[in-house]
Coordinates of N, CA and C in Angstrom, one line a residue:
M1 N -29.1 -36.8 6.3 CA -28.8 -36.1 5.1 C -28.2 -37.1 4.1
K2 N -28.7 -37.1 2.8 CA -28.2 -38.1 1.9 C -26.9 -37.7 1.2
G3 N -26.1 -38.7 0.9 CA -24.9 -38.4 0.2 C -24.6 -39.5 -0.9
V4 N -23.9 -39.2 -1.9 CA -23.5 -40.2 -2.9 C -22.0 -40.3 -3.1
L5 N -21.5 -41.5 -3.0 CA -20.0 -41.7 -3.2 C -19.8 -42.5 -4.5
Y6 N -19.2 -41.9 -5.5 CA -18.9 -42.6 -6.7 C -17.5 -43.3 -6.6
V7 N -17.4 -44.6 -6.8 CA -16.1 -45.3 -6.7 C -15.7 -45.7 -8.0
S8 N -14.7 -45.0 -8.6 CA -14.1 -45.4 -9.9 C -12.9 -46.3 -9.6
H9 N -12.5 -47.0 -10.7 CA -11.3 -47.9 -10.6 C -10.0 -47.2 -10.2
G10 N -9.7 -46.2 -10.9 CA -8.4 -45.5 -10.7 C -7.4 -46.0 -11.7
S11 N -6.4 -45.1 -12.0 CA -5.4 -45.4 -13.0 C -4.1 -44.6 -12.7
R12 N -3.0 -45.2 -13.1 CA -1.7 -44.4 -12.9 C -1.6 -43.3 -14.0
I13 N -2.4 -43.4 -15.0 CA -2.4 -42.5 -16.1 C -3.3 -41.3 -15.8
K14 N -2.7 -40.1 -15.8 CA -3.4 -38.9 -15.4 C -4.6 -38.7 -16.3
E15 N -4.4 -38.9 -17.6 CA -5.5 -38.7 -18.6 C -6.7 -39.6 -18.2
A16 N -6.5 -40.8 -17.8 CA -7.6 -41.7 -17.5 C -8.3 -41.2 -16.2
T17 N -7.6 -40.8 -15.2 CA -8.2 -40.2 -14.0 C -9.0 -39.0 -14.3
E18 N -8.5 -38.1 -15.1 CA -9.2 -36.9 -15.5 C -10.4 -37.2 -16.3
E19 N -10.4 -38.2 -17.1 CA -11.6 -38.6 -17.9 C -12.7 -39.1 -17.0
A20 N -12.3 -39.9 -16.0 CA -13.3 -40.5 -15.1 C -13.9 -39.4 -14.3
I21 N -13.1 -38.5 -13.8 CA -13.6 -37.3 -13.0 C -14.6 -36.5 -13.8
S22 N -14.2 -36.2 -15.1 CA -15.0 -35.4 -16.0 C -16.3 -36.0 -16.2
F23 N -16.3 -37.3 -16.5 CA -17.5 -38.1 -16.7 C -18.5 -38.0 -15.5
I24 N -17.9 -38.4 -14.3 CA -18.7 -38.4 -13.1 C -19.3 -37.0 -12.8
E25 N -18.5 -36.0 -13.0 CA -19.0 -34.6 -12.8 C -20.2 -34.3 -13.6
T26 N -20.2 -34.8 -14.9 CA -21.4 -34.6 -15.7 C -22.6 -35.3 -15.2
V27 N -22.4 -36.6 -14.7 CA -23.5 -37.3 -14.1 C -24.0 -36.7 -12.8
K28 N -23.1 -36.1 -12.0 CA -23.5 -35.5 -10.8 C -24.5 -34.4 -11.0
E29 N -24.4 -33.7 -12.1 CA -25.3 -32.6 -12.5 C -26.7 -33.1 -12.7
K30 N -26.8 -34.4 -13.1 CA -28.1 -34.9 -13.4 C -28.8 -35.5 -12.1
V31 N -28.1 -35.5 -11.0 CA -28.6 -36.1 -9.7 C -28.9 -35.0 -8.7
D32 N -30.1 -35.0 -8.2 CA -30.5 -33.9 -7.3 C -30.2 -34.3 -5.9
V33 N -28.9 -34.4 -5.6 CA -28.4 -34.6 -4.2 C -27.3 -33.6 -4.0
S34 N -27.3 -32.9 -2.9 CA -26.3 -31.9 -2.6 C -25.0 -32.4 -2.3
L35 N -24.9 -33.5 -1.6 CA -23.6 -34.1 -1.2 C -23.2 -35.2 -2.1
Q36 N -22.2 -35.0 -3.0 CA -21.7 -36.0 -3.9 C -20.2 -35.9 -4.0
E37 N -19.5 -37.1 -3.8 CA -18.1 -37.1 -3.9 C -17.6 -38.2 -4.8
I38 N -16.4 -38.0 -5.4 CA -15.8 -39.0 -6.3 C -14.5 -39.5 -5.6
C39 N -14.3 -40.8 -5.7 CA -13.1 -41.4 -5.1 C -12.7 -42.6 -6.0
F40 N -11.5 -43.2 -5.6 CA -11.0 -44.3 -6.5 C -10.6 -45.5 -5.6
L41 N -10.8 -46.6 -6.2 CA -10.5 -47.9 -5.5 C -9.0 -48.1 -5.4
E42 N -8.2 -47.7 -6.4 CA -6.8 -47.8 -6.3 C -6.1 -46.9 -7.3
L43 N -4.8 -46.7 -7.1 CA -3.9 -46.0 -8.0 C -4.2 -44.5 -8.2
A44 N -5.1 -44.0 -7.5 CA -5.4 -42.5 -7.6 C -6.1 -42.1 -6.3
E45 N -6.1 -40.8 -6.1 CA -6.8 -40.2 -4.9 C -7.8 -39.2 -5.3
P46 N -8.9 -39.0 -4.5 CA -9.0 -39.5 -3.1 C -9.4 -41.0 -3.1
T47 N -9.0 -41.7 -2.0 CA -9.4 -43.0 -1.8 C -10.8 -43.1 -1.3
I48 N -11.3 -44.4 -1.2 CA -12.7 -44.6 -0.7 C -12.8 -44.0 0.7
H49 N -11.8 -44.3 1.6 CA -11.8 -43.7 2.9 C -11.9 -42.2 2.9
Q50 N -11.1 -41.6 2.1 CA -11.0 -40.1 2.0 C -12.3 -39.5 1.5
G51 N -12.9 -40.2 0.4 CA -14.2 -39.7 -0.1 C -15.3 -39.8 0.9
M52 N -15.3 -40.9 1.6 CA -16.3 -41.2 2.6 C -16.2 -40.2 3.8
H53 N -15.0 -39.9 4.2 CA -14.7 -38.9 5.2 C -15.3 -37.5 4.9
K54 N -15.1 -37.1 3.6 CA -15.6 -35.8 3.2 C -17.1 -35.8 3.3
L55 N -17.8 -36.8 2.9 CA -19.3 -36.9 3.0 C -19.7 -36.8 4.4
I56 N -19.1 -37.6 5.2 CA -19.6 -37.7 6.6 C -19.3 -36.4 7.3
E57 N -18.1 -35.8 7.0 CA -17.7 -34.5 7.6 C -18.7 -33.4 7.2
K58 N -19.3 -33.5 6.0 CA -20.3 -32.5 5.5 C -21.7 -32.8 6.1
G59 N -21.9 -33.9 6.8 CA -23.2 -34.2 7.4 C -24.0 -35.3 6.8
A60 N -23.4 -36.1 5.9 CA -24.1 -37.2 5.3 C -24.3 -38.3 6.3
T61 N -25.6 -38.7 6.5 CA -25.9 -39.8 7.4 C -26.5 -41.1 6.6
E62 N -26.8 -40.9 5.4 CA -27.2 -42.0 4.5 C -26.5 -41.9 3.2
I63 N -25.6 -42.8 3.0 CA -24.7 -42.7 1.8 C -24.9 -43.8 0.8
S64 N -25.2 -43.5 -0.4 CA -25.3 -44.4 -1.5 C -23.9 -44.6 -2.2
V65 N -23.4 -45.8 -2.1 CA -22.1 -46.1 -2.7 C -22.3 -46.6 -4.1
I66 N -21.8 -45.9 -5.1 CA -22.0 -46.3 -6.5 C -20.7 -46.7 -7.2
P67 N -20.6 -48.0 -7.5 CA -19.4 -48.5 -8.2 C -19.5 -48.1 -9.7
V68 N -18.5 -47.3 -10.1 CA -18.4 -46.9 -11.4 C -17.7 -48.0 -12.2
L69 N -18.4 -49.1 -12.4 CA -17.8 -50.3 -13.0 C -18.8 -50.8 -14.1
L70 N -18.3 -51.3 -15.2 CA -19.1 -51.9 -16.2 C -19.8 -53.2 -15.8
L71 N -19.0 -54.1 -15.3 CA -19.5 -55.4 -15.0 C -19.2 -55.9 -13.6
S72 N -19.9 -56.9 -13.1 CA -19.7 -57.5 -11.8 C -18.5 -58.4 -11.8
A73 N -17.5 -58.1 -10.9 CA -16.3 -58.9 -10.8 C -15.7 -58.7 -9.5
G74 N -14.4 -59.0 -9.3 CA -13.8 -59.0 -8.0 C -13.8 -57.7 -7.3
H75 N -13.7 -56.6 -8.0 CA -13.7 -55.3 -7.4 C -15.1 -55.0 -6.8
Y76 N -16.1 -55.5 -7.5 CA -17.5 -55.2 -7.0 C -17.8 -56.2 -5.8
F77 N -17.5 -57.4 -5.9 CA -17.9 -58.4 -4.9 C -16.9 -58.4 -3.7
K78 N -15.7 -58.1 -3.9 CA -14.7 -58.2 -2.8 C -14.0 -56.9 -2.4
D79 N -13.4 -56.3 -3.3 CA -12.5 -55.2 -2.9 C -13.2 -54.0 -2.3
I80 N -14.3 -53.5 -3.0 CA -15.0 -52.4 -2.5 C -15.7 -52.7 -1.2
P81 N -16.4 -53.9 -1.1 CA -17.1 -54.2 0.2 C -16.1 -54.3 1.4
E82 N -14.9 -54.8 1.1 CA -13.9 -54.9 2.2 C -13.7 -53.5 2.8
V83 N -13.5 -52.5 2.0 CA -13.2 -51.2 2.5 C -14.5 -50.6 3.2
L84 N -15.7 -50.9 2.6 CA -16.9 -50.4 3.2 C -17.1 -51.0 4.6
N85 N -16.8 -52.2 4.7 CA -16.9 -52.9 6.1 C -16.0 -52.2 7.1
E86 N -14.8 -51.8 6.7 CA -13.9 -51.1 7.6 C -14.5 -49.8 8.0
I87 N -15.1 -49.1 7.1 CA -15.7 -47.8 7.3 C -17.0 -47.9 8.2
K88 N -17.7 -49.0 8.0 CA -18.9 -49.2 8.8 C -18.6 -49.3 10.3
V89 N -17.5 -50.0 10.6 CA -17.1 -50.2 12.0 C -16.8 -48.9 12.6
K90 N -16.2 -47.9 11.9 CA -15.9 -46.6 12.4 C -17.1 -45.7 12.5
H91 N -18.1 -45.9 11.7 CA -19.3 -45.1 11.6 C -20.5 -45.9 11.6
P92 N -20.8 -46.5 12.8 CA -22.0 -47.4 12.9 C -23.4 -46.6 12.7
D93 N -23.4 -45.3 12.9 CA -24.6 -44.6 12.8 C -24.9 -44.1 11.4
V94 N -24.0 -44.4 10.5 CA -24.3 -44.0 9.1 C -24.9 -45.2 8.3
V95 N -25.9 -44.9 7.5 CA -26.6 -46.0 6.7 C -26.0 -46.0 5.4
F96 N -25.5 -47.2 4.9 CA -24.8 -47.3 3.6 C -25.7 -48.2 2.7
T97 N -25.8 -47.8 1.5 CA -26.5 -48.5 0.4 C -25.5 -48.7 -0.7
Y98 N -25.4 -50.0 -1.1 CA -24.4 -50.3 -2.1 C -25.1 -50.6 -3.5
G99 N -24.7 -49.8 -4.5 CA -25.3 -49.9 -5.8 C -24.8 -51.0 -6.6
Q100 N -25.2 -51.1 -7.8 CA -24.8 -52.2 -8.8 C -24.0 -51.6 -9.9
P101 N -23.1 -52.4 -10.5 CA -22.4 -52.0 -11.7 C -23.4 -51.8 -12.8
L102 N -23.0 -51.3 -13.9 CA -24.0 -51.1 -15.0 C -24.5 -52.4 -15.6
G103 N -23.7 -53.4 -15.7 CA -24.1 -54.7 -16.2 C -24.4 -54.7 -17.7
V104 N -25.0 -55.7 -18.2 CA -25.3 -55.8 -19.6 C -26.6 -55.1 -19.9
Q105 N -26.5 -54.1 -20.8 CA -27.7 -53.4 -21.2 C -27.7 -53.1 -22.7
P106 N -28.8 -53.2 -23.3 CA -28.8 -53.0 -24.8 C -28.3 -51.6 -25.1
R107 N -28.6 -50.6 -24.3 CA -28.2 -49.2 -24.7 C -26.7 -49.1 -24.6
L108 N -26.0 -49.9 -23.7 CA -24.6 -49.9 -23.7 C -23.9 -50.6 -24.8
T109 N -24.5 -51.8 -25.2 CA -24.0 -52.5 -26.3 C -24.2 -51.7 -27.6
N110 N -25.2 -50.9 -27.7 CA -25.4 -50.0 -28.8 C -24.3 -49.0 -29.0
I111 N -23.7 -48.7 -27.9 CA -22.6 -47.7 -28.0 C -21.5 -48.3 -28.9
I112 N -21.3 -49.6 -28.9 CA -20.3 -50.2 -29.8 C -20.7 -50.0 -31.2
N113 N -22.0 -50.1 -31.5 CA -22.5 -49.8 -32.8 C -22.1 -48.4 -33.3
D114 N -22.3 -47.5 -32.4 CA -22.0 -46.1 -32.7 C -20.5 -45.9 -32.9
R115 N -19.7 -46.6 -32.0 CA -18.2 -46.4 -32.2 C -17.8 -47.0 -33.5
L116 N -18.4 -48.1 -34.0 CA -18.1 -48.7 -35.3 C -18.4 -47.7 -36.4
K117 N -19.5 -47.1 -36.3 CA -19.9 -46.1 -37.4 C -19.0 -44.9 -37.4
E118 N -18.5 -44.6 -36.2 CA -17.6 -43.4 -36.1 C -16.3 -43.6 -36.7
T119 N -15.9 -44.8 -37.0 CA -14.6 -45.1 -37.7 C -14.7 -44.6 -39.2
H120 N -16.0 -44.5 -39.7 CA -16.2 -44.1 -41.1 C -15.5 -45.0 -42.1
V121 N -15.4 -46.3 -41.7 CA -14.8 -47.3 -42.6 C -15.9 -48.4 -42.7
L122 N -16.3 -48.6 -43.9 CA -17.4 -49.6 -44.2 C -16.7 -51.0 -44.1
P123 N -17.4 -51.9 -43.4 CA -16.8 -53.3 -43.3 C -17.0 -54.1 -44.6
H124 N -16.0 -54.8 -44.9 CA -16.1 -55.8 -46.1 C -16.9 -57.0 -45.7
S125 N -17.2 -57.8 -46.6 CA -18.0 -59.0 -46.3 C -17.3 -60.0 -45.5
D126 N -15.9 -60.0 -45.5 CA -15.1 -60.9 -44.8 C -14.5 -60.3 -43.5
A127 N -15.0 -59.1 -43.1 CA -14.5 -58.4 -41.9 C -14.8 -59.2 -40.7
K128 N -13.9 -59.1 -39.7 CA -14.0 -59.7 -38.4 C -14.1 -58.6 -37.3
L129 N -14.9 -58.8 -36.3 CA -15.0 -57.9 -35.2 C -14.6 -58.6 -33.9
L130 N -13.6 -58.0 -33.3 CA -13.1 -58.5 -32.0 C -13.6 -57.6 -30.9
V131 N -14.4 -58.2 -30.0 CA -14.9 -57.4 -28.8 C -14.0 -57.7 -27.7
V132 N -13.3 -56.7 -27.2 CA -12.3 -56.8 -26.2 C -12.7 -56.4 -24.8
G133 N -12.9 -57.4 -23.9 CA -13.2 -57.1 -22.5 C -12.0 -57.1 -21.6
R134 N -12.2 -56.5 -20.4 CA -11.1 -56.4 -19.5 C -10.7 -57.8 -19.0
G135 N -11.7 -58.6 -18.7 CA -11.4 -60.0 -18.2 C -11.4 -60.0 -16.7
S136 N -11.7 -61.2 -16.1 CA -11.8 -61.4 -14.7 C -11.8 -62.9 -14.4
Y137 N -11.4 -63.2 -13.2 CA -11.5 -64.6 -12.8 C -12.9 -65.0 -12.4
N138 N -13.8 -64.0 -12.2 CA -15.2 -64.2 -11.9 C -15.9 -64.7 -13.2
P139 N -16.5 -65.9 -13.1 CA -17.1 -66.4 -14.4 C -18.2 -65.6 -15.0
Q140 N -18.8 -64.7 -14.2 CA -19.9 -63.8 -14.7 C -19.4 -62.9 -15.8
T141 N -18.1 -62.5 -15.7 CA -17.5 -61.6 -16.6 C -17.6 -62.2 -18.1
K142 N -17.2 -63.4 -18.2 CA -17.1 -64.1 -19.5 C -18.6 -64.3 -20.0
I143 N -19.5 -64.6 -19.1 CA -20.9 -64.7 -19.5 C -21.4 -63.4 -20.1
D144 N -21.1 -62.3 -19.4 CA -21.6 -61.0 -19.8 C -21.0 -60.5 -21.1
I145 N -19.6 -60.7 -21.3 CA -19.0 -60.3 -22.6 C -19.5 -61.2 -23.7
S146 N -19.8 -62.4 -23.4 CA -20.3 -63.3 -24.5 C -21.7 -62.9 -24.9
A147 N -22.5 -62.4 -23.9 CA -23.8 -61.9 -24.3 C -23.7 -60.6 -25.1
I148 N -22.8 -59.8 -24.8 CA -22.6 -58.5 -25.6 C -22.2 -58.9 -27.0
T149 N -21.3 -59.9 -27.1 CA -20.8 -60.3 -28.4 C -21.9 -60.9 -29.3
E150 N -22.8 -61.7 -28.6 CA -23.9 -62.3 -29.4 C -24.8 -61.2 -29.9
T151 N -25.1 -60.2 -29.1 CA -26.0 -59.1 -29.5 C -25.3 -58.3 -30.6
L152 N -24.0 -58.1 -30.6 CA -23.4 -57.4 -31.7 C -23.4 -58.2 -33.0
Y153 N -23.3 -59.5 -32.9 CA -23.5 -60.4 -34.1 C -24.9 -60.2 -34.7
E154 N -25.9 -60.1 -33.8 CA -27.2 -60.0 -34.3 C -27.6 -58.6 -34.8
T155 N -26.9 -57.5 -34.4 CA -27.3 -56.2 -34.7 C -26.3 -55.4 -35.6
T156 N -25.2 -56.1 -36.0 CA -24.3 -55.5 -37.0 C -24.2 -56.3 -38.2
S157 N -23.5 -55.9 -39.2 CA -23.3 -56.6 -40.5 C -22.2 -57.6 -40.5
F158 N -21.5 -57.8 -39.3 CA -20.4 -58.7 -39.3 C -20.9 -60.2 -39.2
D159 N -20.3 -61.0 -40.0 CA -20.6 -62.4 -39.9 C -19.7 -63.2 -39.0
D160 N -18.7 -62.5 -38.5 CA -17.7 -63.1 -37.6 C -17.4 -62.2 -36.5
V161 N -17.9 -62.5 -35.3 CA -17.7 -61.6 -34.1 C -17.2 -62.5 -33.0
E162 N -16.1 -62.1 -32.4 CA -15.5 -62.9 -31.4 C -15.2 -62.1 -30.1
A163 N -15.4 -62.7 -29.0 CA -14.9 -62.0 -27.7 C -13.5 -62.5 -27.4
C164 N -12.8 -61.5 -26.8 CA -11.4 -61.8 -26.3 C -11.2 -60.9 -25.1
Y165 N -10.1 -61.2 -24.4 CA -9.9 -60.5 -23.1 C -8.5 -60.1 -22.9
L166 N -8.3 -59.0 -22.0 CA -7.0 -58.5 -21.7 C -6.4 -59.1 -20.5
A167 N -7.1 -59.8 -19.8 CA -6.6 -60.5 -18.6 C -7.5 -61.6 -18.1
A168 N -7.0 -62.7 -17.5 CA -7.7 -63.7 -16.7 C -8.6 -64.6 -17.5
C169 N -9.0 -64.3 -18.7 CA -9.9 -65.1 -19.5 C -9.3 -65.5 -20.8
E170 N -9.8 -66.5 -21.4 CA -9.4 -66.9 -22.7 C -10.5 -66.8 -23.7
P171 N -10.2 -66.5 -25.0 CA -8.9 -66.3 -25.5 C -8.4 -64.9 -25.2
S172 N -7.0 -64.7 -25.1 CA -6.5 -63.4 -24.8 C -6.6 -62.6 -26.1
F173 N -6.5 -61.3 -25.9 CA -6.6 -60.4 -27.0 C -5.5 -60.7 -28.1
E174 N -4.3 -60.9 -27.5 CA -3.2 -61.2 -28.4 C -3.4 -62.4 -29.3
D175 N -3.9 -63.5 -28.6 CA -4.1 -64.7 -29.4 C -5.3 -64.6 -30.4
A176 N -6.3 -63.8 -30.0 CA -7.4 -63.6 -30.9 C -7.0 -62.8 -32.1
L177 N -6.2 -61.8 -31.9 CA -5.7 -61.0 -33.0 C -4.8 -61.8 -33.9
E178 N -3.9 -62.6 -33.3 CA -3.1 -63.5 -34.2 C -3.9 -64.4 -35.0
S179 N -4.9 -65.0 -34.4 CA -5.8 -65.9 -35.2 C -6.5 -65.2 -36.3
A180 N -7.0 -64.0 -36.0 CA -7.7 -63.3 -37.0 C -6.8 -62.9 -38.2
L181 N -5.6 -62.6 -37.9 CA -4.6 -62.3 -38.9 C -4.3 -63.6 -39.8
D182 N -4.2 -64.7 -39.1 CA -3.9 -65.9 -39.8 C -5.0 -66.4 -40.7
E183 N -6.3 -66.0 -40.2 CA -7.4 -66.4 -41.0 C -7.5 -65.6 -42.3
G184 N -6.8 -64.5 -42.4 CA -6.7 -63.7 -43.7 C -7.8 -62.7 -43.9
H185 N -8.5 -62.3 -42.9 CA -9.5 -61.3 -43.0 C -8.9 -60.0 -43.6
S186 N -9.6 -59.4 -44.5 CA -9.1 -58.1 -45.1 C -9.3 -57.0 -44.1
Q187 N -10.2 -57.1 -43.2 CA -10.4 -56.1 -42.2 C -10.6 -56.7 -40.8
I188 N -10.0 -56.2 -39.8 CA -10.2 -56.6 -38.4 C -10.6 -55.4 -37.6
Y189 N -11.8 -55.4 -37.1 CA -12.3 -54.3 -36.3 C -12.1 -54.7 -34.8
I190 N -11.6 -53.8 -34.0 CA -11.3 -54.0 -32.6 C -12.2 -53.0 -31.8
A191 N -13.1 -53.6 -31.0 CA -14.0 -52.8 -30.2 C -13.7 -53.0 -28.7
P192 N -13.0 -52.1 -28.1 CA -12.7 -52.2 -26.6 C -14.0 -52.0 -25.8
Y193 N -14.4 -53.0 -25.0 CA -15.5 -52.7 -24.1 C -14.9 -52.2 -22.8
L194 N -14.4 -51.0 -22.9 CA -13.7 -50.3 -21.8 C -14.4 -48.9 -21.6
W195 N -14.5 -48.5 -20.3 CA -15.2 -47.3 -20.1 C -14.3 -46.1 -20.4
F196 N -13.1 -46.1 -19.8 CA -12.2 -44.9 -19.9 C -10.9 -45.3 -20.6
T197 N -10.1 -44.4 -21.0 CA -8.8 -44.6 -21.5 C -7.9 -45.1 -20.3
G198 N -6.7 -45.6 -20.7 CA -5.8 -46.0 -19.6 C -4.8 -47.0 -20.1
V199 N -4.2 -47.8 -19.2 CA -3.2 -48.7 -19.5 C -3.7 -49.8 -20.5
L200 N -4.9 -50.3 -20.3 CA -5.4 -51.4 -21.2 C -5.7 -50.9 -22.6
E201 N -6.2 -49.7 -22.8 CA -6.4 -49.2 -24.1 C -5.0 -49.0 -24.8
R202 N -4.1 -48.5 -24.1 CA -2.7 -48.3 -24.6 C -2.1 -49.6 -25.0
H203 N -2.4 -50.6 -24.2 CA -1.9 -52.0 -24.6 C -2.5 -52.5 -25.9
I204 N -3.8 -52.2 -26.1 CA -4.4 -52.6 -27.3 C -3.7 -51.9 -28.5
E205 N -3.5 -50.6 -28.4 CA -2.9 -49.8 -29.4 C -1.5 -50.3 -29.8
S206 N -0.7 -50.5 -28.7 CA 0.7 -50.9 -29.0 C 0.7 -52.3 -29.6
T207 N -0.2 -53.2 -29.2 CA -0.3 -54.6 -29.7 C -0.6 -54.5 -31.2
V208 N -1.5 -53.6 -31.6 CA -1.9 -53.5 -33.0 C -0.7 -52.9 -33.8
Q209 N 0.0 -52.0 -33.2 CA 1.1 -51.4 -33.9 C 2.2 -52.4 -34.2
N210 N 2.3 -53.4 -33.3 CA 3.4 -54.4 -33.5 C 3.0 -55.5 -34.5
H211 N 1.8 -55.4 -35.0 CA 1.4 -56.4 -36.0 C 1.2 -55.8 -37.4
K212 N 2.2 -55.9 -38.1 CA 2.2 -55.4 -39.5 C 1.7 -56.5 -40.4
S213 N 0.7 -56.3 -41.2 CA 0.1 -57.3 -42.0 C -0.6 -56.7 -43.2
N214 N -1.2 -57.6 -44.0 CA -2.0 -57.1 -45.2 C -3.4 -56.8 -44.7
S215 N -3.8 -57.1 -43.5 CA -5.1 -56.8 -43.0 C -5.2 -55.4 -42.6
D216 N -6.4 -54.8 -42.8 CA -6.6 -53.4 -42.3 C -7.2 -53.6 -40.9
I217 N -6.5 -53.1 -39.9 CA -6.9 -53.2 -38.5 C -7.5 -51.8 -38.0
I218 N -8.8 -51.8 -37.7 CA -9.5 -50.6 -37.3 C -9.8 -50.7 -35.8
V219 N -9.3 -49.8 -35.0 CA -9.5 -49.8 -33.6 C -10.5 -48.7 -33.2
C220 N -11.6 -49.1 -32.6 CA -12.7 -48.2 -32.3 C -12.4 -47.5 -30.9
E221 N -13.1 -46.4 -30.7 CA -12.9 -45.7 -29.4 C -13.6 -46.5 -28.3
H222 N -13.1 -46.3 -27.1 CA -13.7 -46.9 -25.9 C -15.1 -46.2 -25.7
L223 N -15.8 -46.7 -24.7 CA -17.2 -46.2 -24.4 C -17.2 -44.8 -24.1
G224 N -16.4 -44.3 -23.2 CA -16.2 -42.9 -22.9 C -17.4 -42.2 -22.4
H225 N -17.6 -41.0 -23.0 CA -18.6 -40.0 -22.4 C -19.9 -40.2 -23.2
H226 N -20.2 -41.2 -23.9 CA -21.4 -41.4 -24.6 C -22.6 -41.1 -23.7
E227 N -23.6 -40.4 -24.2 CA -24.8 -40.0 -23.5 C -25.5 -41.3 -22.8
A228 N -25.5 -42.4 -23.6 CA -26.2 -43.6 -23.1 C -25.6 -44.1 -21.8
I229 N -24.3 -44.0 -21.7 CA -23.6 -44.5 -20.5 C -23.7 -43.5 -19.3
Q230 N -23.8 -42.2 -19.7 CA -24.1 -41.2 -18.6 C -25.5 -41.5 -18.0
E231 N -26.5 -41.8 -18.9 CA -27.8 -42.0 -18.4 C -27.9 -43.3 -17.6
A232 N -27.1 -44.3 -18.0 CA -27.0 -45.6 -17.3 C -26.5 -45.4 -15.9
L233 N -25.4 -44.7 -15.7 CA -24.9 -44.4 -14.4 C -25.8 -43.6 -13.5
K234 N -26.4 -42.6 -14.1 CA -27.4 -41.8 -13.4 C -28.5 -42.7 -12.9
D235 N -29.0 -43.6 -13.7 CA -30.1 -44.5 -13.3 C -29.7 -45.4 -12.1
R236 N -28.4 -45.8 -12.1 CA -27.9 -46.6 -11.0 C -27.9 -45.8 -9.7
V237 N -27.6 -44.6 -9.8 CA -27.6 -43.7 -8.6 C -29.0 -43.5 -8.1
L238 N -29.9 -43.2 -9.0 CA -31.3 -43.0 -8.6 C -32.0 -44.2 -8.0
E239 N -31.7 -45.4 -8.6 CA -32.3 -46.6 -8.1 C -31.7 -47.0 -6.7
T240 N -30.5 -46.6 -6.5 CA -29.8 -46.9 -5.2 C -30.4 -46.0 -4.1
I241 N -30.6 -44.7 -4.4 CA -31.2 -43.8 -3.5 C -32.7 -44.2 -3.3
H242 N -33.4 -44.6 -4.3 CA -34.8 -45.0 -4.2 C -34.9 -46.2 -3.3
Y243 N -34.0 -47.1 -3.4 CA -34.0 -48.3 -2.6 C -34.0 -47.9 -1.1
E244 N -33.1 -47.0 -0.8 CA -33.0 -46.6 0.6 C -34.3 -45.9 1.0
E245 N -35.0 -45.1 0.2 CA -36.2 -44.5 0.5 C -37.3 -45.5 0.8
I246 N -37.3 -46.6 -0.1 CA -38.3 -47.6 0.1 C -38.1 -48.3 1.5
R247 N -36.8 -48.6 1.8 CA -36.5 -49.3 3.0 C -36.9 -48.4 4.2
E248 N -36.7 -47.1 4.1 CA -37.1 -46.2 5.2 C -38.6 -46.2 5.4
F249 N -39.3 -46.2 4.3 CA -40.8 -46.2 4.3 C -41.3 -47.5 5.0
A250 N -40.7 -48.6 4.6 CA -41.1 -49.9 5.2 C -40.8 -49.9 6.7
L251 N -39.7 -49.4 7.1 CA -39.4 -49.4 8.5 C -40.3 -48.5 9.3
N252 N -40.6 -47.3 8.7 CA -41.5 -46.4 9.4 C -43.0 -47.0 9.5
K253 N -43.4 -47.7 8.4 CA -44.7 -48.2 8.4 C -44.8 -49.4 9.4
G254 N -43.7 -50.1 9.5 CA -43.7 -51.2 10.5 C -43.8 -50.8 11.9

């Protein structure tokens, strides 16, 4: 019997955990699989072990593990696989298929365009756009955020678009904001490339509040429950399940 385990990051902030659960519950309704569970990598429960236990207890023998992550980084390559390997040892008869993060997709970058429009503030000719990524020591993260930034430069009216990061990568959000203020832009738009609310979004807001200046700083909403990202996660689930079906067919044919 097939099962799906959604692995979200987790947060100490109750609002962030509730938002993640609400989002995934919406996606679950779009997936025709009876056994689906939600769990968290850290800072919240149920844990991956607990979520997996629920599926196996309910009879799941083929489990698609779906990382609810925007980009490939340490959590995807190291942290989640380490836990899955522990579970595989205990349940050798269960078949596991590991899905992919959402990655860089035009429909996701377009969400930033929508979030910019939702501010209802028209950008001036000298406005600057800061695209804020989470950041990671994995070099692919910076490559991905840079690609997103380049697409926004091509698809928006901003002549000045810059990527910055909340951790591990340079330039930091704080440094990029300071530089933008020093450059004298009349408007600075801040677009967080973050899925859910949480500590990082609050950090952006508090940093902005601490910078009083003549510039108008406009902070966009995070990606959130946008329909495009719902469809993107649903597609990751379906392709992971489909991969397992293809593998089964190949084995049976052989």
